[in-house]
Amino acid sequence: ARLCPTGARPSKSQENAGPSSIIESIRDDDDDKRGPALAWTVWTLIVVAGVALALIRAMAVNLPWHLATARLAQATGHWPAVNTFSYTFPDYPVYQQYPAFQAAMWAIFRAAGWPGLSAATAVGWVAAFLLIVRWAGPLRQGARFHVLWMLALWALQRRMVLRPDMFTMIAFG
């Protein structure tokens, strides 16, 4: 049996394989020894960083409109068909695009207030990020690219506000 450059003996299935496949299998064996611990450490640090980046105050830019719309829908028993809250276009037709987001945020707001909405922001965006990471491949292999995932998380942080986009990103993941 021939030896690969590292001195390891090939397995029976590798007898006829070239040197690159033997070296690759040795590399995989090394990964099996330290891989799980390293992957858990890397992903724990990335999740902690994700929570730190995503745990921000809920912005009161257009979120109150979403909350008021859900409150009105709950009070009337149906989603509004006209823009009740507009002072520039009152009674203008409104096409509800976000009832799931509005209902979920209204329920969270009623249960936990503004701090609950901040927590929902963190949980939602970290979940979206992890779903996208998992979609990219096995977490253990993805841990090798931890620097790139941190850059992706930092780039995503600019969008981590409580908006309907969060539901879209969770569905995408």
PDB file of C-alpha atoms in Angstrom, residues 11-112:
ATOM      1  CA  SER A  11      -8.289   2.763   3.570  1.00  0.00           C
ATOM      2  CA  LYS A  12      -9.386  -0.093   1.301  1.00  0.00           C
ATOM      3  CA  SER A  13     -11.714   2.225  -0.608  1.00  0.00           C
ATOM      4  CA  GLN A  14      -8.837   4.645  -1.162  1.00  0.00           C
ATOM      5  CA  GLU A  15      -6.320   2.095  -2.446  1.00  0.00           C
ATOM      6  CA  ASN A  16      -6.849   3.226  -6.036  1.00  0.00           C
ATOM      7  CA  ALA A  17      -7.609   6.845  -5.217  1.00  0.00           C
ATOM      8  CA  GLY A  18      -5.251   9.663  -5.953  1.00  0.00           C
ATOM      9  CA  PRO A  19      -3.230  11.511  -3.289  1.00  0.00           C
ATOM     10  CA  SER A  20      -5.620  14.451  -3.124  1.00  0.00           C
ATOM     11  CA  SER A  21      -8.549  12.282  -1.985  1.00  0.00           C
ATOM     12  CA  ILE A  22      -6.369  10.643   0.677  1.00  0.00           C
ATOM     13  CA  ILE A  23      -5.233  14.013   2.010  1.00  0.00           C
ATOM     14  CA  GLU A  24      -8.838  15.237   1.974  1.00  0.00           C
ATOM     15  CA  SER A  25      -9.965  12.232   4.031  1.00  0.00           C
ATOM     16  CA  ILE A  26      -7.195  12.896   6.565  1.00  0.00           C
ATOM     17  CA  ARG A  27      -8.317  16.509   6.741  1.00  0.00           C
ATOM     18  CA  ASP A  28     -11.879  15.300   7.391  1.00  0.00           C
ATOM     19  CA  ASP A  29     -10.598  12.986  10.158  1.00  0.00           C
ATOM     20  CA  ASP A  30      -8.866  15.946  11.824  1.00  0.00           C
ATOM     21  CA  ASP A  31     -12.109  17.911  11.540  1.00  0.00           C
ATOM     22  CA  ASP A  32     -14.007  15.076  13.212  1.00  0.00           C
ATOM     23  CA  LYS A  33     -11.799  15.394  16.305  1.00  0.00           C
ATOM     24  CA  ARG A  34     -12.049  19.132  16.874  1.00  0.00           C
ATOM     25  CA  GLY A  35     -14.917  20.050  14.562  1.00  0.00           C
ATOM     26  CA  PRO A  36     -17.929  19.809  16.879  1.00  0.00           C
ATOM     27  CA  ALA A  37     -16.371  21.842  19.692  1.00  0.00           C
ATOM     28  CA  LEU A  38     -15.069  24.484  17.315  1.00  0.00           C
ATOM     29  CA  ALA A  39     -18.376  24.704  15.454  1.00  0.00           C
ATOM     30  CA  TRP A  40     -20.344  25.072  18.708  1.00  0.00           C
ATOM     31  CA  THR A  41     -17.956  27.776  19.921  1.00  0.00           C
ATOM     32  CA  VAL A  42     -18.061  29.697  16.659  1.00  0.00           C
ATOM     33  CA  TRP A  43     -21.841  29.546  16.291  1.00  0.00           C
ATOM     34  CA  THR A  44     -22.387  30.453  19.959  1.00  0.00           C
ATOM     35  CA  LEU A  45     -20.259  33.570  19.497  1.00  0.00           C
ATOM     36  CA  ILE A  46     -22.038  34.461  16.253  1.00  0.00           C
ATOM     37  CA  VAL A  47     -25.479  34.051  17.862  1.00  0.00           C
ATOM     38  CA  VAL A  48     -24.418  36.192  20.850  1.00  0.00           C
ATOM     39  CA  ALA A  49     -23.175  38.861  18.436  1.00  0.00           C
ATOM     40  CA  GLY A  50     -26.422  38.569  16.468  1.00  0.00           C
ATOM     41  CA  VAL A  51     -28.530  39.098  19.580  1.00  0.00           C
ATOM     42  CA  ALA A  52     -26.347  42.052  20.590  1.00  0.00           C
ATOM     43  CA  LEU A  53     -26.781  43.635  17.156  1.00  0.00           C
ATOM     44  CA  ALA A  54     -30.502  42.879  16.939  1.00  0.00           C
ATOM     45  CA  LEU A  55     -31.547  43.797  20.480  1.00  0.00           C
ATOM     46  CA  ILE A  56     -32.413  47.403  19.783  1.00  0.00           C
ATOM     47  CA  ARG A  57     -35.312  49.620  20.661  1.00  0.00           C
ATOM     48  CA  ALA A  58     -38.321  49.213  18.452  1.00  0.00           C
ATOM     49  CA  MET A  59     -38.347  52.239  16.181  1.00  0.00           C
ATOM     50  CA  ALA A  60     -41.478  54.342  16.316  1.00  0.00           C
ATOM     51  CA  VAL A  61     -41.328  55.406  12.672  1.00  0.00           C
ATOM     52  CA  ASN A  62     -44.120  53.442  11.040  1.00  0.00           C
ATOM     53  CA  LEU A  63     -44.631  50.727  13.634  1.00  0.00           C
ATOM     54  CA  PRO A  64     -47.395  52.707  15.389  1.00  0.00           C
ATOM     55  CA  TRP A  65     -49.357  52.686  12.111  1.00  0.00           C
ATOM     56  CA  HIS A  66     -49.057  48.880  11.944  1.00  0.00           C
ATOM     57  CA  LEU A  67     -50.126  48.585  15.595  1.00  0.00           C
ATOM     58  CA  ALA A  68     -53.075  50.960  15.113  1.00  0.00           C
ATOM     59  CA  THR A  69     -54.177  49.038  12.035  1.00  0.00           C
ATOM     60  CA  ALA A  70     -54.149  45.757  13.956  1.00  0.00           C
ATOM     61  CA  ARG A  71     -55.970  47.386  16.881  1.00  0.00           C
ATOM     62  CA  LEU A  72     -58.648  48.699  14.511  1.00  0.00           C
ATOM     63  CA  ALA A  73     -58.959  45.292  12.828  1.00  0.00           C
ATOM     64  CA  GLN A  74     -59.428  43.651  16.198  1.00  0.00           C
ATOM     65  CA  ALA A  75     -62.031  46.215  17.248  1.00  0.00           C
ATOM     66  CA  THR A  76     -64.039  46.035  13.997  1.00  0.00           C
ATOM     67  CA  GLY A  77     -63.556  42.357  13.242  1.00  0.00           C
ATOM     68  CA  HIS A  78     -62.026  42.956   9.790  1.00  0.00           C
ATOM     69  CA  TRP A  79     -58.981  44.581   8.252  1.00  0.00           C
ATOM     70  CA  PRO A  80     -59.576  48.168   7.130  1.00  0.00           C
ATOM     71  CA  ALA A  81     -60.201  48.732   3.436  1.00  0.00           C
ATOM     72  CA  VAL A  82     -59.511  52.497   3.543  1.00  0.00           C
ATOM     73  CA  ASN A  83     -56.633  54.456   4.979  1.00  0.00           C
ATOM     74  CA  THR A  84     -58.228  55.552   8.229  1.00  0.00           C
ATOM     75  CA  PHE A  85     -55.040  57.058   9.701  1.00  0.00           C
ATOM     76  CA  SER A  86     -53.946  59.280   6.832  1.00  0.00           C
ATOM     77  CA  TYR A  87     -54.393  63.038   7.053  1.00  0.00           C
ATOM     78  CA  THR A  88     -53.256  63.562   3.447  1.00  0.00           C
ATOM     79  CA  PHE A  89     -55.380  60.840   1.814  1.00  0.00           C
ATOM     80  CA  PRO A  90     -58.232  60.010   4.182  1.00  0.00           C
ATOM     81  CA  ASP A  91     -60.508  57.233   3.038  1.00  0.00           C
ATOM     82  CA  TYR A  92     -58.080  56.305   0.253  1.00  0.00           C
ATOM     83  CA  PRO A  93     -58.211  52.549  -0.550  1.00  0.00           C
ATOM     84  CA  VAL A  94     -55.659  50.556   1.404  1.00  0.00           C
ATOM     85  CA  TYR A  95     -54.494  47.133   0.253  1.00  0.00           C
ATOM     86  CA  GLN A  96     -53.478  45.130   3.290  1.00  0.00           C
ATOM     87  CA  GLN A  97     -50.104  43.541   2.663  1.00  0.00           C
ATOM     88  CA  TYR A  98     -49.032  42.899   6.228  1.00  0.00           C
ATOM     89  CA  PRO A  99     -51.909  41.505   8.304  1.00  0.00           C
ATOM     90  CA  ALA A 100     -49.828  38.629   9.732  1.00  0.00           C
ATOM     91  CA  PHE A 101     -47.076  41.032  10.797  1.00  0.00           C
ATOM     92  CA  GLN A 102     -49.530  43.550  12.214  1.00  0.00           C
ATOM     93  CA  ALA A 103     -51.528  40.942  14.149  1.00  0.00           C
ATOM     94  CA  ALA A 104     -48.379  39.332  15.580  1.00  0.00           C
ATOM     95  CA  MET A 105     -46.859  42.662  16.635  1.00  0.00           C
ATOM     96  CA  TRP A 106     -50.168  43.826  18.157  1.00  0.00           C
ATOM     97  CA  ALA A 107     -50.384  40.597  20.185  1.00  0.00           C
ATOM     98  CA  ILE A 108     -46.785  41.012  21.386  1.00  0.00           C
ATOM     99  CA  PHE A 109     -47.364  44.682  22.202  1.00  0.00           C
ATOM    100  CA  ARG A 110     -50.484  43.872  24.236  1.00  0.00           C
ATOM    101  CA  ALA A 111     -48.665  41.115  26.122  1.00  0.00           C
ATOM    102  CA  ALA A 112     -45.260  42.721  26.719  1.00  0.00           C
TER     103      ALA A 112
END
